[in-house]
PDB file of C-alpha atoms in Angstrom:
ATOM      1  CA  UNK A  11     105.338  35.324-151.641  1.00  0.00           C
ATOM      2  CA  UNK A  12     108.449  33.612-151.543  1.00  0.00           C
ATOM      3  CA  UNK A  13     112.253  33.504-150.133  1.00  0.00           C
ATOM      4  CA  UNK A  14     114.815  35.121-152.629  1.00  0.00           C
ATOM      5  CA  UNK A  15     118.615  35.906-151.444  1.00  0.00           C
ATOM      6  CA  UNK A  16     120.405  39.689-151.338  1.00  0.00           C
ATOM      7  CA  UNK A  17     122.453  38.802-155.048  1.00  0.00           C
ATOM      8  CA  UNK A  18     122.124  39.192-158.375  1.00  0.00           C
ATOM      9  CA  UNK A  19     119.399  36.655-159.247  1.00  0.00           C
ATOM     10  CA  UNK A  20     117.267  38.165-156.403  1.00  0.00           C
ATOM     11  CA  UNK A  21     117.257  41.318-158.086  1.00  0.00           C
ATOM     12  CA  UNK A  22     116.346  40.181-161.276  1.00  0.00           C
ATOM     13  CA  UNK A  23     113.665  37.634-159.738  1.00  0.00           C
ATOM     14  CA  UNK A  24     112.263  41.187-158.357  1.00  0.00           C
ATOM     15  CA  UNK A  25     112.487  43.212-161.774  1.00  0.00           C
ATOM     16  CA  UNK A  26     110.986  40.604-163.513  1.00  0.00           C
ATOM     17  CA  UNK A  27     107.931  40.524-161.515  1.00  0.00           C
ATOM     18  CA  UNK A  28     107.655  44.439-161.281  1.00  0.00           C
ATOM     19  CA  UNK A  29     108.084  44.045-165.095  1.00  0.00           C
ATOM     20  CA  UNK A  30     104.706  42.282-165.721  1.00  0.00           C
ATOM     21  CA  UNK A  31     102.906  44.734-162.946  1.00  0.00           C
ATOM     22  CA  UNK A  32     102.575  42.118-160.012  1.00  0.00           C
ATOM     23  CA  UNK A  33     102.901  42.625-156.756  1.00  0.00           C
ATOM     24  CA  UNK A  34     105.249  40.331-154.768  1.00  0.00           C
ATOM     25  CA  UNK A  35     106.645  39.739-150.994  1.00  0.00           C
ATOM     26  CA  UNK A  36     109.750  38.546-150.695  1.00  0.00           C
ATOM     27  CA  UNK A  37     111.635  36.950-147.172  1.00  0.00           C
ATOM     28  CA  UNK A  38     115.636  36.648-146.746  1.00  0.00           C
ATOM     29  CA  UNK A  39     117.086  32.898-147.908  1.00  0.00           C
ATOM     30  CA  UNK A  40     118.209  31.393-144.990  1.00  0.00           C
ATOM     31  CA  UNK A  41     121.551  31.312-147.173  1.00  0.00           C
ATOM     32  CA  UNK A  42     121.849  34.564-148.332  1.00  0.00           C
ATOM     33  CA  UNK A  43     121.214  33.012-151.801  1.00  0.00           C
ATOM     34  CA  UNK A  44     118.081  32.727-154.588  1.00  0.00           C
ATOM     35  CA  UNK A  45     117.383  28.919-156.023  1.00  0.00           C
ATOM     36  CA  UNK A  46     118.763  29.443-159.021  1.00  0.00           C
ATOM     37  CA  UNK A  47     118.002  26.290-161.857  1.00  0.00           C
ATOM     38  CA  UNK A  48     120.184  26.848-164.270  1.00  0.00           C
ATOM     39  CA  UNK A  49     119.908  24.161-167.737  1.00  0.00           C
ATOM     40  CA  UNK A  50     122.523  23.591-169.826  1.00  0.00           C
ATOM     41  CA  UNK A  51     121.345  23.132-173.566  1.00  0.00           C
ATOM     42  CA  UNK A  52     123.148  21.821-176.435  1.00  0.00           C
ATOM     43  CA  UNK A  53     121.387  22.407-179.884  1.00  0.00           C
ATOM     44  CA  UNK A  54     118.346  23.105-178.430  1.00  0.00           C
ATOM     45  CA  UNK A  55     118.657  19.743-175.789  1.00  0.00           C
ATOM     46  CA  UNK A  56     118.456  20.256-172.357  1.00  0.00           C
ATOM     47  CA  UNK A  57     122.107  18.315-171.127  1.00  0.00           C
ATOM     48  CA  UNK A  58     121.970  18.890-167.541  1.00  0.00           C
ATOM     49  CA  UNK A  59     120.574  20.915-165.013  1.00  0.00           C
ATOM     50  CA  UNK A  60     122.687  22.539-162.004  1.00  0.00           C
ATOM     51  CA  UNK A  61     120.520  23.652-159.179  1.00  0.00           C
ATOM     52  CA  UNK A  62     121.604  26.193-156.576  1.00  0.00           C
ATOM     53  CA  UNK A  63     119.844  25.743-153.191  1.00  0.00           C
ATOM     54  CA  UNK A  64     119.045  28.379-150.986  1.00  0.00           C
ATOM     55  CA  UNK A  65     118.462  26.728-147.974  1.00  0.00           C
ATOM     56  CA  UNK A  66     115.628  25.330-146.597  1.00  0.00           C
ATOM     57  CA  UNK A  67     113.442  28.187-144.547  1.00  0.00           C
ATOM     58  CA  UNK A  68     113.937  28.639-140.050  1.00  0.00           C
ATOM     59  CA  UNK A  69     110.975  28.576-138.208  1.00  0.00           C
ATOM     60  CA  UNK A  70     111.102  32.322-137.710  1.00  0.00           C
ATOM     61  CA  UNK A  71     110.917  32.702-141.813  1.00  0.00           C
ATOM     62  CA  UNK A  72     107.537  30.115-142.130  1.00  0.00           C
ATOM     63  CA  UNK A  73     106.244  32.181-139.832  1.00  0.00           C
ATOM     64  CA  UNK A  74     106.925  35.622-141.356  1.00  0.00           C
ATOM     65  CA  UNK A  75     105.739  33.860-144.980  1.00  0.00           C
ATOM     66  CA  UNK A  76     102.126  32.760-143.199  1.00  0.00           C
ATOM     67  CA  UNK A  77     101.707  36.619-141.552  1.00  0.00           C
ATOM     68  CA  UNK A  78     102.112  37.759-145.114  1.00  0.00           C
ATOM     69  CA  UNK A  79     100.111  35.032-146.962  1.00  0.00           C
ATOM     70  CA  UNK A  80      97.227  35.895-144.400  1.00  0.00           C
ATOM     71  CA  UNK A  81      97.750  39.908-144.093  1.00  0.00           C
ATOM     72  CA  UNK A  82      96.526  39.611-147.870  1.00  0.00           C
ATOM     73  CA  UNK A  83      94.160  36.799-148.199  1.00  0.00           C
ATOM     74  CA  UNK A  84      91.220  39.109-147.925  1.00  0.00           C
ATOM     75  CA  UNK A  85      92.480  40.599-151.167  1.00  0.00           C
ATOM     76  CA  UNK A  86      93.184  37.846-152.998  1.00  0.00           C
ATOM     77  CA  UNK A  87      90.933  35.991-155.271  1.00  0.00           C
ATOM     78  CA  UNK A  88      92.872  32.304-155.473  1.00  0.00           C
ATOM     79  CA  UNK A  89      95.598  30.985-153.275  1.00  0.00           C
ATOM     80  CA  UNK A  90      98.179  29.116-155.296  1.00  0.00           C
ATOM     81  CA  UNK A  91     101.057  27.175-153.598  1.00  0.00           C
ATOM     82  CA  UNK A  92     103.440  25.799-155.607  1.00  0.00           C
ATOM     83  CA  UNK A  93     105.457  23.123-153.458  1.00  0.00           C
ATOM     84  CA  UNK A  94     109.306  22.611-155.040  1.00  0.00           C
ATOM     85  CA  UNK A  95     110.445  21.217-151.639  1.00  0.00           C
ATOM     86  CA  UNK A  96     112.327  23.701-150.542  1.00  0.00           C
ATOM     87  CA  UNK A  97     110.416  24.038-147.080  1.00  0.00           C
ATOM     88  CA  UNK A  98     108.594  26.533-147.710  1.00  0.00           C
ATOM     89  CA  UNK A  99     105.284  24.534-147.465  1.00  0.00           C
ATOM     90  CA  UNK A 100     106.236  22.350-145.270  1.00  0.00           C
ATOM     91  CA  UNK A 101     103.279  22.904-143.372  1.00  0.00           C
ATOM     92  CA  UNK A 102     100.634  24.833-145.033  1.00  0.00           C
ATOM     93  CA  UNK A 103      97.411  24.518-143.244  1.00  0.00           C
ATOM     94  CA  UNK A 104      97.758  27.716-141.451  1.00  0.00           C
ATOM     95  CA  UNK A 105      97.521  29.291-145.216  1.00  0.00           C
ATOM     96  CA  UNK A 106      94.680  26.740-146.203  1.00  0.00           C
ATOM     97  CA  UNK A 107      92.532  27.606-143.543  1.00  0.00           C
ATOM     98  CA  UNK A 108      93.190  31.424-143.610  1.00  0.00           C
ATOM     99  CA  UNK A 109      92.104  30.907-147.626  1.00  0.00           C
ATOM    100  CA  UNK A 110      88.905  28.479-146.773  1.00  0.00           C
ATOM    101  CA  UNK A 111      87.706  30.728-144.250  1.00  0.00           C
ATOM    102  CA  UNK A 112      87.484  33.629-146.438  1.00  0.00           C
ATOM    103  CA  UNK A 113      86.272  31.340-149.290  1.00  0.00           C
ATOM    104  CA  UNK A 114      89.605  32.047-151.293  1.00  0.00           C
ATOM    105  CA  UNK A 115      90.216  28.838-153.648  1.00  0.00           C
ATOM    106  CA  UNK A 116      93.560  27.084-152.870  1.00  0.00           C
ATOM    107  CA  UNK A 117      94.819  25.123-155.946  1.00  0.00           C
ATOM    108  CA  UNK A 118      97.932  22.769-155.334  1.00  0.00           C
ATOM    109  CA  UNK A 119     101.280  21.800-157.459  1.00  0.00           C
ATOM    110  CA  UNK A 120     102.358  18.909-155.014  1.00  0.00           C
ATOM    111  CA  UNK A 121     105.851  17.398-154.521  1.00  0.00           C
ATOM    112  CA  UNK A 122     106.516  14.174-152.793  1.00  0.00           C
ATOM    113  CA  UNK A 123     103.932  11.900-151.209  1.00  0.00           C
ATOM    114  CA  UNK A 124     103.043  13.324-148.210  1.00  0.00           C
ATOM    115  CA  UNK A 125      99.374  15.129-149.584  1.00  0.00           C
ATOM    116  CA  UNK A 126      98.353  15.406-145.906  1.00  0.00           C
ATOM    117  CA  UNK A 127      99.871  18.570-145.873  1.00  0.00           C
ATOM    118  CA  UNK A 128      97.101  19.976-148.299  1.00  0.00           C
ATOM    119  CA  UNK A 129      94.210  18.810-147.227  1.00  0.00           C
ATOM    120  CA  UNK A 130      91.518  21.159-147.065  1.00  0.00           C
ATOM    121  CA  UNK A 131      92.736  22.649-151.033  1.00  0.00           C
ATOM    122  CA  UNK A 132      90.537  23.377-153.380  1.00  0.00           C
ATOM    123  CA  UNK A 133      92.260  20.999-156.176  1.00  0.00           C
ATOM    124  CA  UNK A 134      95.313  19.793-156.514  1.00  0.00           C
ATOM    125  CA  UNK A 135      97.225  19.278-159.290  1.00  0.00           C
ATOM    126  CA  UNK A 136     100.063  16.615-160.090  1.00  0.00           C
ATOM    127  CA  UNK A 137     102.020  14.885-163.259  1.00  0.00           C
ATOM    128  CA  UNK A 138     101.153  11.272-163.936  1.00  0.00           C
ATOM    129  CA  UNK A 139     104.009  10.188-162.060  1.00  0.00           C
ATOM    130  CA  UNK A 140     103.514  12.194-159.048  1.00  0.00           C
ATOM    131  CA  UNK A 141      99.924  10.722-159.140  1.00  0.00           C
ATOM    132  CA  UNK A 142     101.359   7.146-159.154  1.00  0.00           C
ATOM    133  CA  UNK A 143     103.790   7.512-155.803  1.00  0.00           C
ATOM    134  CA  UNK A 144     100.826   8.843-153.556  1.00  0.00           C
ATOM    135  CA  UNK A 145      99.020   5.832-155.017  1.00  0.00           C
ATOM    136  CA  UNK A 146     101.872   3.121-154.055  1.00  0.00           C
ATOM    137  CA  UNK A 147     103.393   2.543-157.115  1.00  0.00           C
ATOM    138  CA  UNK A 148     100.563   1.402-158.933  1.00  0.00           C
ATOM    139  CA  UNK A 149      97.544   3.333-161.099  1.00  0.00           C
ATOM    140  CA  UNK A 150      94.696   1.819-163.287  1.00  0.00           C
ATOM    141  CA  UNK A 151      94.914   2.187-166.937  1.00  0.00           C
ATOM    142  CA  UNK A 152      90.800   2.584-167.577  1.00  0.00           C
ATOM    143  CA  UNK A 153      89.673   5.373-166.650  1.00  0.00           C
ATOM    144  CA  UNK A 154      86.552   4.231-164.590  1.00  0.00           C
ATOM    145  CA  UNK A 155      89.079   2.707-161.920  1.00  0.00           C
ATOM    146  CA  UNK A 156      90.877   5.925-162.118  1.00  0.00           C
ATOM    147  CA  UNK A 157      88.032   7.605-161.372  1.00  0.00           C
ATOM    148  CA  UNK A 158      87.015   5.694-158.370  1.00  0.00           C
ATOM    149  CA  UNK A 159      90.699   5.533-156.892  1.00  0.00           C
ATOM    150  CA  UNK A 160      91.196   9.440-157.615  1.00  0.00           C
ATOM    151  CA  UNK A 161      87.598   9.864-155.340  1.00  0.00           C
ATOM    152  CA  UNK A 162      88.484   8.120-152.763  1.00  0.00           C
ATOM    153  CA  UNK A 163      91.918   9.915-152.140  1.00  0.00           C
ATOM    154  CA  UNK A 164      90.056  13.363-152.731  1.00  0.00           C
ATOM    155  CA  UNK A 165      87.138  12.541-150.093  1.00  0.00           C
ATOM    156  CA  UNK A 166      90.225  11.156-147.454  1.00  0.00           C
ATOM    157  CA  UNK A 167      91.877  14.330-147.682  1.00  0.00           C
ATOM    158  CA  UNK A 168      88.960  16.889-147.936  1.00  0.00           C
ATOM    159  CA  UNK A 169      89.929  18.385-151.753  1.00  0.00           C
ATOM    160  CA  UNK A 170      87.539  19.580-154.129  1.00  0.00           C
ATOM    161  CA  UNK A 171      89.081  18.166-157.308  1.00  0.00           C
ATOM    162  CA  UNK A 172      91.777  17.095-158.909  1.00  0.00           C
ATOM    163  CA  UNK A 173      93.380  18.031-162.593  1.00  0.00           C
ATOM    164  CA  UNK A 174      96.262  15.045-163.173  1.00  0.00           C
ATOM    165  CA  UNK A 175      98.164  16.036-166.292  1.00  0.00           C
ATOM    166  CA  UNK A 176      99.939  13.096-168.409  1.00  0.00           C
ATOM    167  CA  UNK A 177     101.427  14.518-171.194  1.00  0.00           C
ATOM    168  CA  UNK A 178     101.426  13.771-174.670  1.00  0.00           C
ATOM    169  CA  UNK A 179      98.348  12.449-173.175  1.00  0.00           C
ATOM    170  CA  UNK A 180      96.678  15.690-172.342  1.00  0.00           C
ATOM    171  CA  UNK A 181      95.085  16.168-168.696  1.00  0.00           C
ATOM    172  CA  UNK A 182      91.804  14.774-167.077  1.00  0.00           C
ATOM    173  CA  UNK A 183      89.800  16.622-164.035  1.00  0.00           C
ATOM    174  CA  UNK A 184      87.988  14.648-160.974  1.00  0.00           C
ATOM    175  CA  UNK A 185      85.695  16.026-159.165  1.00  0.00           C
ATOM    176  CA  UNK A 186      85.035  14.654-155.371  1.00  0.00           C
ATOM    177  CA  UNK A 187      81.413  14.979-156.518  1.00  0.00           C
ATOM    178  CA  UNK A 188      81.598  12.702-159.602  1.00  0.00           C
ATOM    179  CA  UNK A 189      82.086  14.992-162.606  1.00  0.00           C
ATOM    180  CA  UNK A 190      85.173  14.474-164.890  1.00  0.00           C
ATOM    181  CA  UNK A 191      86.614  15.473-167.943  1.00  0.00           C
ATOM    182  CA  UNK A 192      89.380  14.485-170.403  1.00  0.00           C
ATOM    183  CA  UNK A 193      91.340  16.980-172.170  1.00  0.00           C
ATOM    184  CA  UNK A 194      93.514  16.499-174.596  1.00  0.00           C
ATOM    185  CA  UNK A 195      96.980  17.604-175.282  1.00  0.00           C
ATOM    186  CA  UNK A 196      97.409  20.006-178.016  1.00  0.00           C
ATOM    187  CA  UNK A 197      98.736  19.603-180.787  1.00  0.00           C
ATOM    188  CA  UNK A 198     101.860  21.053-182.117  1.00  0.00           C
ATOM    189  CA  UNK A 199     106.252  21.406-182.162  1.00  0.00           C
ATOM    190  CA  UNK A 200     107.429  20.499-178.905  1.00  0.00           C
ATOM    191  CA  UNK A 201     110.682  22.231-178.274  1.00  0.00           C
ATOM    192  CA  UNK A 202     110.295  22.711-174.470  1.00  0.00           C
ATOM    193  CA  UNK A 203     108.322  21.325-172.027  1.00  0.00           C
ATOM    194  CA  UNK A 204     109.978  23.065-168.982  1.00  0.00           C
ATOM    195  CA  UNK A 205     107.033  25.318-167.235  1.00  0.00           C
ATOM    196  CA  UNK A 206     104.068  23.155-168.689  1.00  0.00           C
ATOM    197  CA  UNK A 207     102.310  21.761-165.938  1.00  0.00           C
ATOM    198  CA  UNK A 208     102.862  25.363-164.033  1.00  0.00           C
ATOM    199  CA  UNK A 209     101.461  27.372-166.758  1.00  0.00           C
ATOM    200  CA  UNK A 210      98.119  24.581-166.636  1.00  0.00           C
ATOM    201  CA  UNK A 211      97.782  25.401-162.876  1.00  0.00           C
ATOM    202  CA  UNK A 212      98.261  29.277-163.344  1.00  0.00           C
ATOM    203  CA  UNK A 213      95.887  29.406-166.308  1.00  0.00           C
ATOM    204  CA  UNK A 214      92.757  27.285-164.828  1.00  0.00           C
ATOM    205  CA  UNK A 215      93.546  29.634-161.483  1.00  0.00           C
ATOM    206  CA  UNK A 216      93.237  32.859-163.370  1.00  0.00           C
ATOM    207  CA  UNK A 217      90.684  31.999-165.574  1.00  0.00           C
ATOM    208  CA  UNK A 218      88.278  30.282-162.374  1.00  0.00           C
ATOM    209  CA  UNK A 219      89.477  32.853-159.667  1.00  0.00           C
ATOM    210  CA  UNK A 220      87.017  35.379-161.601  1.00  0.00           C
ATOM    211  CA  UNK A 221      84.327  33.985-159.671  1.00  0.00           C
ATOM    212  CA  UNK A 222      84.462  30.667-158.616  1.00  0.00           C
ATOM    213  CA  UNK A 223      80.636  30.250-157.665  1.00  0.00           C
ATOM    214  CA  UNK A 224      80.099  32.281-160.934  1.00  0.00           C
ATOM    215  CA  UNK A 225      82.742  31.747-163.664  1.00  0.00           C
ATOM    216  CA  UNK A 226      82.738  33.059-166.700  1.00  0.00           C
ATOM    217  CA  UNK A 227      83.947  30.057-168.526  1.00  0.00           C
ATOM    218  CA  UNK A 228      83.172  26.228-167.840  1.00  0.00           C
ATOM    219  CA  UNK A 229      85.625  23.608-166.780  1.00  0.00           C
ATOM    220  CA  UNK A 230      85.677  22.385-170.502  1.00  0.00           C
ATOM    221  CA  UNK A 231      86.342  26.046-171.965  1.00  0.00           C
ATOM    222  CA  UNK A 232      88.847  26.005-168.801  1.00  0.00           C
ATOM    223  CA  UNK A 233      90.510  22.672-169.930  1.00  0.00           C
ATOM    224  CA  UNK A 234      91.079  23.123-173.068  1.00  0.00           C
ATOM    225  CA  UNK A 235      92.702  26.628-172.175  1.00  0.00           C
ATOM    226  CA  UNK A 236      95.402  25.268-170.169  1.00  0.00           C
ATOM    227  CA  UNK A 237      95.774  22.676-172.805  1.00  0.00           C
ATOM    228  CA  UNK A 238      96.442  25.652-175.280  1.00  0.00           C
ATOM    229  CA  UNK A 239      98.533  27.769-172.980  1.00  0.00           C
ATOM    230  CA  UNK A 240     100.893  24.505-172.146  1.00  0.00           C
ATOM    231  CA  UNK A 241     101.214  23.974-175.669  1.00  0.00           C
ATOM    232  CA  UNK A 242     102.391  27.428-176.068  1.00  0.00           C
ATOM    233  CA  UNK A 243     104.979  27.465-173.431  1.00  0.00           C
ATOM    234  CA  UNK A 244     106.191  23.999-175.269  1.00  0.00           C
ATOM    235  CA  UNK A 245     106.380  25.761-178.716  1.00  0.00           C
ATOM    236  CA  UNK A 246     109.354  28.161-177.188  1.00  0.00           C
ATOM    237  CA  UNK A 247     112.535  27.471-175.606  1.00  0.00           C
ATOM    238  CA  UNK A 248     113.212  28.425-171.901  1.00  0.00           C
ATOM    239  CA  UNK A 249     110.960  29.624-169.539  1.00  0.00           C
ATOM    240  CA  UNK A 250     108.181  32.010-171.142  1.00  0.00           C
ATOM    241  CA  UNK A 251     105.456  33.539-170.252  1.00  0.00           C
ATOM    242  CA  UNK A 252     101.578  32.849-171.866  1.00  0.00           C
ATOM    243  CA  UNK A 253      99.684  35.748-172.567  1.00  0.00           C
ATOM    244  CA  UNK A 254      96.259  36.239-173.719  1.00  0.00           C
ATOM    245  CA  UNK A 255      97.129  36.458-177.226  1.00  0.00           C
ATOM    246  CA  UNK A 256      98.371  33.036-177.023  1.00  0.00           C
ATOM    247  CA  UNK A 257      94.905  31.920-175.089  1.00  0.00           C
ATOM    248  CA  UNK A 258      93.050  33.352-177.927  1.00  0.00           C
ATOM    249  CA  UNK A 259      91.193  35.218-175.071  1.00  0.00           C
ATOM    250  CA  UNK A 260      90.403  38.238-177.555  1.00  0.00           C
ATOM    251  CA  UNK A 261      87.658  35.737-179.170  1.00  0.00           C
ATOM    252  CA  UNK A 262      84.031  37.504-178.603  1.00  0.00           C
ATOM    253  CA  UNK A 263      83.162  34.009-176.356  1.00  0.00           C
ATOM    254  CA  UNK A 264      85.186  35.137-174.023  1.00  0.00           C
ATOM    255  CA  UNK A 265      85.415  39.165-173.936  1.00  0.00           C
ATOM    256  CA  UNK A 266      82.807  39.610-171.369  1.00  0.00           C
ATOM    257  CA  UNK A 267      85.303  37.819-168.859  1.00  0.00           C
ATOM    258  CA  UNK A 268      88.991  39.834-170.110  1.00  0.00           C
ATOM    259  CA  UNK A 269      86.772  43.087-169.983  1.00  0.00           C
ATOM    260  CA  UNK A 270      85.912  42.172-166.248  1.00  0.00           C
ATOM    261  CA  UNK A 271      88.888  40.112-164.817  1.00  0.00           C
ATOM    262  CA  UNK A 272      90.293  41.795-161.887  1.00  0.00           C
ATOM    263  CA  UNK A 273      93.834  41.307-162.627  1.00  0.00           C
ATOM    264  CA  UNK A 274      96.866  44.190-162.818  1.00  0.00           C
ATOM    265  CA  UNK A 275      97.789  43.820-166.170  1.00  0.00           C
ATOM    266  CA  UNK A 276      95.475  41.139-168.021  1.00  0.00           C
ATOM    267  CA  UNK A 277      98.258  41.046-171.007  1.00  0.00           C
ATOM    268  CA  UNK A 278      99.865  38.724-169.281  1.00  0.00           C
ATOM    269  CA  UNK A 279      98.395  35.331-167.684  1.00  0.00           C
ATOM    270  CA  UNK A 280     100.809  32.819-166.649  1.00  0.00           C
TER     271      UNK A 280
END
């Protein structure tokens, strides 16, 4: 669900997604126009970046977005919001608690320090630096301090877990509970990092939304699946998208989940 414009990069936002067989909602810009990023790249080094804003959403369009977010939550098997600042989660809770109350999973890509906004999400997600602002500036370097710290934000605003990724540095998971892990980044060329940390958050979504009180993989089999599917994404210039192939999710370890995943078109993932 999202706001695109009536022009050209609206329509090919929509073919795009009707090209990978998923389903998608769209509202009216307040504008009249699609955010548009568009990079300028000079032997294969991004320059700049000229953004084109579409306006941030009325109260009339956050509205119409949570009517459609909840009109299909009973479908859905994971909630993912994706905050870029542009207002449309200003205020999510109405979404969060439509998702909790149905036992839908709510993973979060934060922006800016206000994290009050999610609480109630299953995890949340942010970069290293994004980490550091809701922390005040500062964050531990051992990991044990980390650890503690990263608890005691999760149990202040009711989320499950947390997956911080740091990268060349790879990406660790918190749990409120205790558990944590450490993944590390893959190795390989690095010839674009833009879509990384998205393609982590889609990939641990698709591959836990299965069953998330059954899943066919662990957390470290999740882990080190993002890990692979960023590095894939930074292999190839521009935005791309991850497919199984590139997940290795043919393997016979993980068959039993492809053959069952209840996705429209499992070729592609992220």
């Amino acid at each position: 669900v999202g706001a695109i414009g009536s022009d050209k990069e609206g329509d090919i936002l929509g073919e795009l997604c009707k090209a990978i067989g998923r389903r998608y909602l769209t509202l009216n810009a307040p504008l009249g126009l699609t955010t548009v990023k568009e990079r300028y790249v000079c032997a294969g080094q991004q320059m700049l970046r000229v953004d084109q804003d579409g306006g941030r959403p009325t109260e009339r369009a956050l509205a119409d977005i949570n009517q459609a977010v909840a009109g299909h939550m009973s479908d859905a098997n994971a909630l993912i919001l994706s905050d870029y600042a542009g207002g449309v989660l200003a205020d999510p809770q109405y979404m969060i608690g439509q998702a909790r109350s149905l036992g839908v999973p709510v993973y979060v890509d934060p922006k800016g320090n206000d994290w009050e906004r999610y609480r109630g999400a299953s995890l949340i997600k942010p970069n290293r630096a994004e980490l550091r602002e809701q922390l005040g500036g500062e964050m531990p370097d051992d990991v044990l301090s980390q650890s503690f710290i990263i608890k005691e934000l999760l149990d202040n605003l009711d989320i499950g877990s947390m997956l911080f990724t740091d990268g060349a540095n790879g990406m660790t998971m918190i749990h409120r509970e205790g558990a944590a892990w450490h993944q590390p980044a893959k190795s390989g060329q690095v010839v674009d990092v833009t879509g990384a940390g998205d393609t982590v958050l889609a990939v641990v979504a698709y591959l836990r939304c299965h069953d998330p009180h059954n899943p066919a993989l662990s957390w470290i089999d999740v882990l080190a699946l993002a890990a692979k599917g960023a590095a894939a994404v930074c292999a190839r210039h521009g935005t791309s998208v991850v497919t199984g192939m590139d997940l290795g999710l043919g393997a016979a370890k993980f068959r039993h989940f492809i053959e069952s995943a209840p996705l429209v078109n499992p070729e592609f993932i992220a």
